[in-house]
CSV table of C-alpha atoms and ligand atoms in Angstrom, one decimal:
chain,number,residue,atom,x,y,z
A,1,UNK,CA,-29.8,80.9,-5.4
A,2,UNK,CA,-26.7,79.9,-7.6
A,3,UNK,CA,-23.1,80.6,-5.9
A,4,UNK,CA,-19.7,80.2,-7.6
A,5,UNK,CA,-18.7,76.2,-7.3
A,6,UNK,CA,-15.7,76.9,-4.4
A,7,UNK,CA,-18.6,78.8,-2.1
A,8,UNK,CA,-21.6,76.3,-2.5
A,9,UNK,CA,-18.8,73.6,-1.8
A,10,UNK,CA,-17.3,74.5,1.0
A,11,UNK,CA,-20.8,75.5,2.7
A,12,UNK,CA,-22.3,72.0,2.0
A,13,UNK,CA,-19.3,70.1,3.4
A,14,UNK,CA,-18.1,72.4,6.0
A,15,UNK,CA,-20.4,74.7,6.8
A,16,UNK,CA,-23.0,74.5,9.9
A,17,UNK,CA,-24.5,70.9,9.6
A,18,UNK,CA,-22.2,70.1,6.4
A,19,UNK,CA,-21.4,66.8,5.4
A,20,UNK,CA,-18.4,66.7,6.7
A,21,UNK,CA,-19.3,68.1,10.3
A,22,UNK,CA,-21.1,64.6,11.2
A,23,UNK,CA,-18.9,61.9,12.7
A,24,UNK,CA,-18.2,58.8,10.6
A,25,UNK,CA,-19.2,60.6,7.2
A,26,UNK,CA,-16.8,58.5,5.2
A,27,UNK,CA,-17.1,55.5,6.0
A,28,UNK,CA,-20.9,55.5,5.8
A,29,UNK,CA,-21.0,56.9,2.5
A,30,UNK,CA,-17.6,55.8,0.3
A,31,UNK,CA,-14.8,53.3,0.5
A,32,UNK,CA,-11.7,54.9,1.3
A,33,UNK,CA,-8.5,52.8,1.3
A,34,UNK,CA,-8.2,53.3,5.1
A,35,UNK,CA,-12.0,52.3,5.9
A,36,UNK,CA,-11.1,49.2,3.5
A,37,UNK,CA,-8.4,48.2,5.0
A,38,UNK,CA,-7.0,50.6,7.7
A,39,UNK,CA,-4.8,47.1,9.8
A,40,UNK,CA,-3.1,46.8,6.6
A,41,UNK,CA,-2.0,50.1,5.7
A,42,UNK,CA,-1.7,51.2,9.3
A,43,UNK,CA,1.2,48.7,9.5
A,44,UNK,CA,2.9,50.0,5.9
A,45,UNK,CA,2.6,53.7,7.1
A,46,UNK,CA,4.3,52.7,10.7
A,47,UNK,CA,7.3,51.3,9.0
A,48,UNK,CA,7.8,54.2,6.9
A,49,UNK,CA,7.4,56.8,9.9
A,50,UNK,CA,10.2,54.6,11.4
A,51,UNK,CA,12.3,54.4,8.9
A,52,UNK,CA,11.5,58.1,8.1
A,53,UNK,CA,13.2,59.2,11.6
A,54,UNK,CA,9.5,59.7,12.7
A,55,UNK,CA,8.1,59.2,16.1
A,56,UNK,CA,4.8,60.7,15.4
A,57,UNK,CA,2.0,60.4,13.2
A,58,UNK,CA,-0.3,63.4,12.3
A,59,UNK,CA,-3.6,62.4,10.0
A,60,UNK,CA,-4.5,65.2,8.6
A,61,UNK,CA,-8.7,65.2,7.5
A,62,UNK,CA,-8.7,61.8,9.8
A,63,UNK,CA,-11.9,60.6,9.2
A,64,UNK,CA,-13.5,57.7,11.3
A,65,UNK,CA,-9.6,57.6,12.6
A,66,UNK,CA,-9.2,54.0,10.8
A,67,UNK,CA,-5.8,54.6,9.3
A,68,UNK,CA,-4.6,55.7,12.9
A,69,UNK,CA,-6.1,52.5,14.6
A,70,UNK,CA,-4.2,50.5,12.5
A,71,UNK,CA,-1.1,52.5,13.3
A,72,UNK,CA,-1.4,51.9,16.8
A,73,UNK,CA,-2.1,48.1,16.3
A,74,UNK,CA,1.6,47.9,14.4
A,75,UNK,CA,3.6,50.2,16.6
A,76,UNK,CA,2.1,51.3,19.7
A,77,UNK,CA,5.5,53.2,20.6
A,78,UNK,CA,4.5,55.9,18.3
A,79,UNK,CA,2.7,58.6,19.2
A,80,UNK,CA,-0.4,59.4,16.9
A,81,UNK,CA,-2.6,62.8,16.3
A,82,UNK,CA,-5.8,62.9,14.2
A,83,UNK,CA,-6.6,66.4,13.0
A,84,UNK,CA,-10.2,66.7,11.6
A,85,UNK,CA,-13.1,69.2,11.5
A,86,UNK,CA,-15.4,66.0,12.5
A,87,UNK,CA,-15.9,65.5,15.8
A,88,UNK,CA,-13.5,62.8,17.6
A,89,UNK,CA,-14.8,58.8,16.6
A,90,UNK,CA,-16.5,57.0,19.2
A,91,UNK,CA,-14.2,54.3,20.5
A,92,UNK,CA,-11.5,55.1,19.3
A,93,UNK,CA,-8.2,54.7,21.4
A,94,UNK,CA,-7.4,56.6,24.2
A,95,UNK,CA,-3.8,56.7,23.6
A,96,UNK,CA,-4.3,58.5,20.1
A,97,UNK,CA,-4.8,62.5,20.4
A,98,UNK,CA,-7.7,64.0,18.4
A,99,UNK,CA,-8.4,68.0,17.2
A,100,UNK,CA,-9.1,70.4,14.9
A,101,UNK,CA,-5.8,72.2,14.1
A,102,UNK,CA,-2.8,69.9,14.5
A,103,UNK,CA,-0.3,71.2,17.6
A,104,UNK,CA,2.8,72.5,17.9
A,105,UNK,CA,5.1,69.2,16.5
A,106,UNK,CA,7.9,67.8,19.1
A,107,UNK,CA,11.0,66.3,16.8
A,108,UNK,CA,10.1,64.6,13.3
A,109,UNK,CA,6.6,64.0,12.3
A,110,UNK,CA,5.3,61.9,9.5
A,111,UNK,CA,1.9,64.0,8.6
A,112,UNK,CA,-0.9,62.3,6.2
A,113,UNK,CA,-3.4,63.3,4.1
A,114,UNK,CA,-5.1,60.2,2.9
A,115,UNK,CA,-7.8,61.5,0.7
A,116,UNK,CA,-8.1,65.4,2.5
A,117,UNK,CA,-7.1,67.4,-0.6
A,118,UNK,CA,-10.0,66.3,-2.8
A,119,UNK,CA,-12.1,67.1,-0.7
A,120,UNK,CA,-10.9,71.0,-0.3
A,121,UNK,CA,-13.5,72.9,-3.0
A,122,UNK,CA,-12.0,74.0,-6.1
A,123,UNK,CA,-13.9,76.7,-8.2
A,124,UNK,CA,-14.9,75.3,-11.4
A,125,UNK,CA,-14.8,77.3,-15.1
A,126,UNK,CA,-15.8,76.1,-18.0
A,127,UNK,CA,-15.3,76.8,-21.7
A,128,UNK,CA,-17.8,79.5,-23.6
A,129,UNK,CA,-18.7,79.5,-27.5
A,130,UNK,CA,-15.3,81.3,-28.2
A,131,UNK,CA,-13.6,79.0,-26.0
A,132,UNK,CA,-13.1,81.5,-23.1
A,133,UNK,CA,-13.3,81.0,-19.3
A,134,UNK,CA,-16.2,81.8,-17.1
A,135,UNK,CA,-16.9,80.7,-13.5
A,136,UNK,CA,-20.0,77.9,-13.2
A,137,UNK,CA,-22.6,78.7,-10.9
A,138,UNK,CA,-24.3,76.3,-8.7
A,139,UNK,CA,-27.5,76.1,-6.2
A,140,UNK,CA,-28.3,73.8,-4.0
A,141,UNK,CA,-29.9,70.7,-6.0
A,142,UNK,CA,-26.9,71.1,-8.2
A,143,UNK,CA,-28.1,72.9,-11.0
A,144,UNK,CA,-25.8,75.1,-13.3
A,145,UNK,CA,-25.7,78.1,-15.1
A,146,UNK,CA,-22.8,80.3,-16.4
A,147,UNK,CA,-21.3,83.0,-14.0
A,148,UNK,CA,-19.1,85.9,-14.8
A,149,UNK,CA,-15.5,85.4,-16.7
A,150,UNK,CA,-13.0,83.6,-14.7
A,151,UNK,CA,-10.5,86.3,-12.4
A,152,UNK,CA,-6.8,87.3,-13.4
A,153,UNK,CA,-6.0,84.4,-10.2
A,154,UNK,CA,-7.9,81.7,-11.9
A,155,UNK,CA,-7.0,82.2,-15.2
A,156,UNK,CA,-3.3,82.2,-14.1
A,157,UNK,CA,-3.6,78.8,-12.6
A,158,UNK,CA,-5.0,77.4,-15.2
A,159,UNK,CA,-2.9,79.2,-17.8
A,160,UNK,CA,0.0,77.3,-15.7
A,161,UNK,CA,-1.6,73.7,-14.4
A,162,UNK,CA,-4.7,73.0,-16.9
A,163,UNK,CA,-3.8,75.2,-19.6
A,164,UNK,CA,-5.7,76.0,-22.9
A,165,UNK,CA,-7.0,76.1,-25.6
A,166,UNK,CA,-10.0,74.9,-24.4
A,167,UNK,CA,-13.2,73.8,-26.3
A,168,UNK,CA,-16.4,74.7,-25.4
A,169,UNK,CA,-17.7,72.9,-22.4
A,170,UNK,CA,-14.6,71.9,-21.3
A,171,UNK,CA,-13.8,72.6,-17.8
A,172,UNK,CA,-10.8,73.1,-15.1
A,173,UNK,CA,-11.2,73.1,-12.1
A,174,UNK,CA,-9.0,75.2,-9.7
A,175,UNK,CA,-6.6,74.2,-7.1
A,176,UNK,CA,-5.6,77.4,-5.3
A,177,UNK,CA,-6.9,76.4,-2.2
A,178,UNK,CA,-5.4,72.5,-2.3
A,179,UNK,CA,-2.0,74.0,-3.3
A,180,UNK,CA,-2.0,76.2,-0.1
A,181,UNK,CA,-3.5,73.9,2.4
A,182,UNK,CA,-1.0,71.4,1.7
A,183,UNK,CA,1.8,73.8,1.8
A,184,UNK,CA,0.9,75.7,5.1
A,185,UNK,CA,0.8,71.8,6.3
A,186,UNK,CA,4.3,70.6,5.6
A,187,UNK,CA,5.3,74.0,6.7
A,188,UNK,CA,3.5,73.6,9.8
A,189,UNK,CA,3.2,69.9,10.7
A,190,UNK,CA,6.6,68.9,9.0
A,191,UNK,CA,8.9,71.9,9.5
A,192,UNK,CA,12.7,71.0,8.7
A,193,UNK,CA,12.8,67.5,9.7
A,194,UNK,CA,10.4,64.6,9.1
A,195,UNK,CA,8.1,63.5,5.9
A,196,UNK,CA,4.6,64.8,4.2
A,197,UNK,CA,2.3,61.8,2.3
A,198,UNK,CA,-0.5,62.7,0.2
A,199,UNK,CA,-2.5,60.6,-1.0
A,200,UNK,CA,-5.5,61.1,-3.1
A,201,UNK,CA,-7.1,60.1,-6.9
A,202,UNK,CA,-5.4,62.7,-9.0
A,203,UNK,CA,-4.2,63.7,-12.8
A,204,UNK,CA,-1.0,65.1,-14.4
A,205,UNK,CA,-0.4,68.3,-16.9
A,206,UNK,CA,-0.9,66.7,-20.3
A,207,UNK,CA,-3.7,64.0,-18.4
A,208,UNK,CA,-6.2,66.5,-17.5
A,209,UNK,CA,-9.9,65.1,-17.8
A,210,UNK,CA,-11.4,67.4,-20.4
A,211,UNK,CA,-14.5,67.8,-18.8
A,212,UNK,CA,-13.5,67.8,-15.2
A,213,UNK,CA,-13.8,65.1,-12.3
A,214,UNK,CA,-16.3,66.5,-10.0
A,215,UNK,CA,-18.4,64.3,-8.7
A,216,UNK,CA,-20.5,63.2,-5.6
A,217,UNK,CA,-21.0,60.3,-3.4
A,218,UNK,CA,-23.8,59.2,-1.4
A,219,UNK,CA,-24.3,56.0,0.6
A,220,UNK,CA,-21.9,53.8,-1.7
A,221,UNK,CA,-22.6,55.0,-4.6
A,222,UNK,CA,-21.4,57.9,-7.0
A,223,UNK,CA,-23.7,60.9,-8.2
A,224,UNK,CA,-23.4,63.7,-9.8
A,225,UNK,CA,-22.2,66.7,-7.7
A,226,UNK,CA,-25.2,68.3,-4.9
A,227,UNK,CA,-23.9,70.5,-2.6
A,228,UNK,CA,-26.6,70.6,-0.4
A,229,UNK,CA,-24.8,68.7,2.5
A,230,UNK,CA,-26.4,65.4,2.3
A,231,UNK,CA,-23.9,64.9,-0.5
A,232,UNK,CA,-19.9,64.1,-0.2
A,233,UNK,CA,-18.8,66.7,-3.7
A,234,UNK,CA,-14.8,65.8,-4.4
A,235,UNK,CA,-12.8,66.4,-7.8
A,236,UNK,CA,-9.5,64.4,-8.2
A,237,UNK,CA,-6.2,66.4,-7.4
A,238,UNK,CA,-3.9,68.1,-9.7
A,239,UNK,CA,-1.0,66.7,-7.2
A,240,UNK,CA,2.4,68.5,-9.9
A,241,UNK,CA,0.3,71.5,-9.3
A,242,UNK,CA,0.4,70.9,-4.9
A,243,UNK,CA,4.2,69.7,-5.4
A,244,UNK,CA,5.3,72.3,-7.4
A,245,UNK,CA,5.1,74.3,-3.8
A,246,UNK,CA,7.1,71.8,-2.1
A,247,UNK,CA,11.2,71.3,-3.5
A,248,UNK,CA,12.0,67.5,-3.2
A,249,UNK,CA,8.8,66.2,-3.4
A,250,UNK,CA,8.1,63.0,-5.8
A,251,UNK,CA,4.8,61.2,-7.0
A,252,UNK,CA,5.1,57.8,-6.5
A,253,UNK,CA,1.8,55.5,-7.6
A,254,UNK,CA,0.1,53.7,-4.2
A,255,UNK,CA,0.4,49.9,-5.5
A,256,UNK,CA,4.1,50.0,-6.0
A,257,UNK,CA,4.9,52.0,-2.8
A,258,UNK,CA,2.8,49.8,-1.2
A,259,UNK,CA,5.1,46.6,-2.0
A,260,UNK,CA,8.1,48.2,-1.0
A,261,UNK,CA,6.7,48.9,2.2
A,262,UNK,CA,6.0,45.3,2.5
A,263,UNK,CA,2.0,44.9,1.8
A,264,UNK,CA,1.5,41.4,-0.5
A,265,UNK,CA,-1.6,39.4,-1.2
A,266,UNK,CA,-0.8,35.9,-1.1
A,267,UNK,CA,-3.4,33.6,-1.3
A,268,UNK,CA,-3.5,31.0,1.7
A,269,UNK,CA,-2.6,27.4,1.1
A,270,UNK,CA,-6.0,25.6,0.1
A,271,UNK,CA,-5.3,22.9,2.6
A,272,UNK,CA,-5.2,24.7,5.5
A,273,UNK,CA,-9.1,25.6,4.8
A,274,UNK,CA,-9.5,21.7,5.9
A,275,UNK,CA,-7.5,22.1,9.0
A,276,UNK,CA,-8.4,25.4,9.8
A,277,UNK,CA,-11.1,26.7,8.1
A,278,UNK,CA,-11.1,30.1,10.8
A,279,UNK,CA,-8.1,31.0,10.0
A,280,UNK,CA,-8.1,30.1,6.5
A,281,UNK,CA,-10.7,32.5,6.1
A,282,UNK,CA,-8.9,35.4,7.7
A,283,UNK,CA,-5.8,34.9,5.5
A,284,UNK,CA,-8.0,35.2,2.6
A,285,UNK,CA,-9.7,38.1,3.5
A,286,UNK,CA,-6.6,39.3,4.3
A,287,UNK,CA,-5.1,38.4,0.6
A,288,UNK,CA,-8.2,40.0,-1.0
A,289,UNK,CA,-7.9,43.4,1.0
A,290,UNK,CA,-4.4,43.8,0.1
A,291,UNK,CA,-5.1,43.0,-3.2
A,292,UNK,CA,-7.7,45.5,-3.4
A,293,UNK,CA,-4.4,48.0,-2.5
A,294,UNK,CA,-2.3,47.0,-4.6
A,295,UNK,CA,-5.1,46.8,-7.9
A,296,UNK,CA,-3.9,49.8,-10.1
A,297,UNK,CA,-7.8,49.7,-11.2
A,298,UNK,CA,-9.0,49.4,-7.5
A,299,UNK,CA,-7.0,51.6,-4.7
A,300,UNK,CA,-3.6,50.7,-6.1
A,301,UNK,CA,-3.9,53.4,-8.5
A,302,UNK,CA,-3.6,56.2,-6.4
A,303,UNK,CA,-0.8,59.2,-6.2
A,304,UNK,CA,1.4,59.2,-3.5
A,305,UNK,CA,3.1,62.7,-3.2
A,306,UNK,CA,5.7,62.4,-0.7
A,307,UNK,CA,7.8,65.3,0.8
A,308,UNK,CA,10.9,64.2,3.0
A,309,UNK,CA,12.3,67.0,4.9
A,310,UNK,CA,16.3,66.5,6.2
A,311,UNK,CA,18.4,63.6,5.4
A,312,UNK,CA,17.0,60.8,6.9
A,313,UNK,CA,13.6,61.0,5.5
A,314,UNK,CA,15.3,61.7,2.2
A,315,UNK,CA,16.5,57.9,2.7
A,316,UNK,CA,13.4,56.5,3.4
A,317,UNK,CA,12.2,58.1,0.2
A,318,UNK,CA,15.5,57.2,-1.9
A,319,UNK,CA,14.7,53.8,-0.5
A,320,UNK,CA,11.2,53.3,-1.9
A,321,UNK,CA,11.9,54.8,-5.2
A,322,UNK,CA,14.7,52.3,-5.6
A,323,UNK,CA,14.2,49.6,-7.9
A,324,UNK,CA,13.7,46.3,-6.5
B,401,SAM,C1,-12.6,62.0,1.9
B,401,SAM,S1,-12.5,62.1,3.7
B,401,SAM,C2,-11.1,61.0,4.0
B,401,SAM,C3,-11.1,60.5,5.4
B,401,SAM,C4,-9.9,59.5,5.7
B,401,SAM,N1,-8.6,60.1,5.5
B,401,SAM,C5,-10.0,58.3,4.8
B,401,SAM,O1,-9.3,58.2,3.8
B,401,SAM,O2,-10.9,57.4,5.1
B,401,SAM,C6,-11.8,63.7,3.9
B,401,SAM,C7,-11.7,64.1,5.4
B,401,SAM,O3,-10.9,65.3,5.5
B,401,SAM,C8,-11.5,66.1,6.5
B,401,SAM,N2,-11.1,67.5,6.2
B,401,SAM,C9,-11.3,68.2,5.1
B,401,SAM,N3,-10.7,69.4,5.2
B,401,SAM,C10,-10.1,69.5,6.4
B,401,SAM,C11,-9.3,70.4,7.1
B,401,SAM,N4,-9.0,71.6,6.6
B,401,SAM,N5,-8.8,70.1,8.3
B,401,SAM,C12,-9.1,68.9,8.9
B,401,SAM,N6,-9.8,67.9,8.3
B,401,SAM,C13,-10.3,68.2,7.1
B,401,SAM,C14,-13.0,65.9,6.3
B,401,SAM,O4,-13.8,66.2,7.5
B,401,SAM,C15,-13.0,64.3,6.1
B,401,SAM,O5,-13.1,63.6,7.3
């Protein structure tokens, strides 16, 4: 039976027995900057919350709670929430909360969303003949057909965020339902005082891919798009289109906000691999998952979109915008 894109989606990751409802999913099936190297970033994010006027950390679409381990490891004094439809990880700290909806926030919060918006279903539409708009259909094994003519709400957004003409074939896919979850967040999580991170592979008005990004991911490797639940299905993230929701906020690209916040990759001294060969070893596994962060072809070249809410996260984020 073929459903519009958004419905099959949403069934296969969140739905009874979807994808996502399993514990672990991510990091058994893709390489997210946190599973790579959650120590590293852990440390990066705690600074910012600190210097954001943070005392908390809420991870949003959590995961395997990685990112939040290595939070704790740099700054046990904050106080750390991971908010995800997955069950809570096996093993992970006691000290770090875990649940479904994030709670009712006590003084400034720094909330993340490493990798949660593209992951929230978009419908797809793609171009006919005469170049006009129809929704794609989808069943489970990931075959296609053409559905009906895209709605009035549809055809607004992508009149405004992925806008025309298009060719035939060409395709844009819809991000109604990223806008909104992101804003109800901030509005939520954030409030008045405190800063939003997202963080995700996304593209720009004028840098749309023509044909889409939908894709899907199975033990390591990419495939095309299933949504029969065995499959992750994610499209990268139209993050002006999220922003324009949010006054203030500003798109900052992962590698370089990474070096301000004090991640490098230096290789170890080849002598010390005589002396100490252990912890010569470390430092260069070290050096080679930063640099993995910081590669603009790797990790590195992900979209930061960060909202700072009152004036001292409006620092921190002055600060890291600053040329060095
Ligand atoms: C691509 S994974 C990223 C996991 C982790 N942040 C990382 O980077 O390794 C997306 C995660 O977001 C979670 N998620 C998606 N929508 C969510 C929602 N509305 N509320 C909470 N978690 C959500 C999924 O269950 C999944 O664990």
């Amino acid at each position: 039976v073929h459903e519009p894109w958004a419905v099959a989606w949403d069934r296969a990751l969140y739905g009874p027995g979807g994808f996502y409802r399993r514990s672990g999913a991510p990091g058994r099936h893709f390489r997210t900057a946190p599973v790579a190297a959650g120590d590293l970033l852990g440390a990066a994010l705690a600074g910012l919350a600190r210097e954001a006027g943070c005392g908390a950390v809420v991870d949003v679409g959590a995961g395997g709670g990685e990112l939040l381990a290595g939070v704790r490891a740099a700054d046990p004094g904050l106080r750390l929430t991971g908010v995800d439809v997955a069950p809570r990880p096996a093993g992970l700290d006691q000290a770090i909360a875990w649940g479904a909806e994030p709670v009712a926030r006590a003084g400034p919060v720094l909330l993340v969303g490493w990798e949660l918006l593209d992951a929230q279903p978009c419908e797809v539409l793609e171009a006919d003949a005469d170049g006009a708009l129809h929704q794609v259909l989808v069943d489970p094994t990931g075959q296609e057909r053409p559905g009906p003519a895209a709605t009035a709400g549809q055809l607004r957004w992508a009149d405004r965020w992925w806008p025309g003409p298009w060719s035939p074939g060409d395709r844009v896919e819809v991000g109604t339902r990223r806008d909104d979850l992101w804003r109800h967040l901030v509005d939520r999580v954030v409030g008045t005082e405190g800063l939003a991170l997202a963080v995700d592979y996304d593209h720009c008005l004028g840098d749309r891919p023509a044909q889409g990004s939908l894709a899907g991911f199975r033990s390591g490797r990419r495939t095309s798009p299933v949504p029969d639940g065995d499959h992750d299905v994610t499209a990268h993230v139209a993050l002006d289109a999220v922003a324009s929701h949010l006054p203030g906020s500003v798109r900052v690209e992962q590698a370089g906000a990474l070096r301000r916040l004090g991640v490098t990759a230096p290789r170890p001294d080849p002598a010390l691999a005589g002396t100490e060969p252990a912890a010569y070893l470390a430092a260069l596994q070290r050096a080679s998952r930063a640099g993995e962060l910081l590669d603009r072809g790797a990790l590195g070249g992900f979209g930061w979109l960060l909202t700072p809410r009152g004036a001292t996260a409006a620092g921190a984020v002055a600060r890291l915008l600053a040329p060095s």
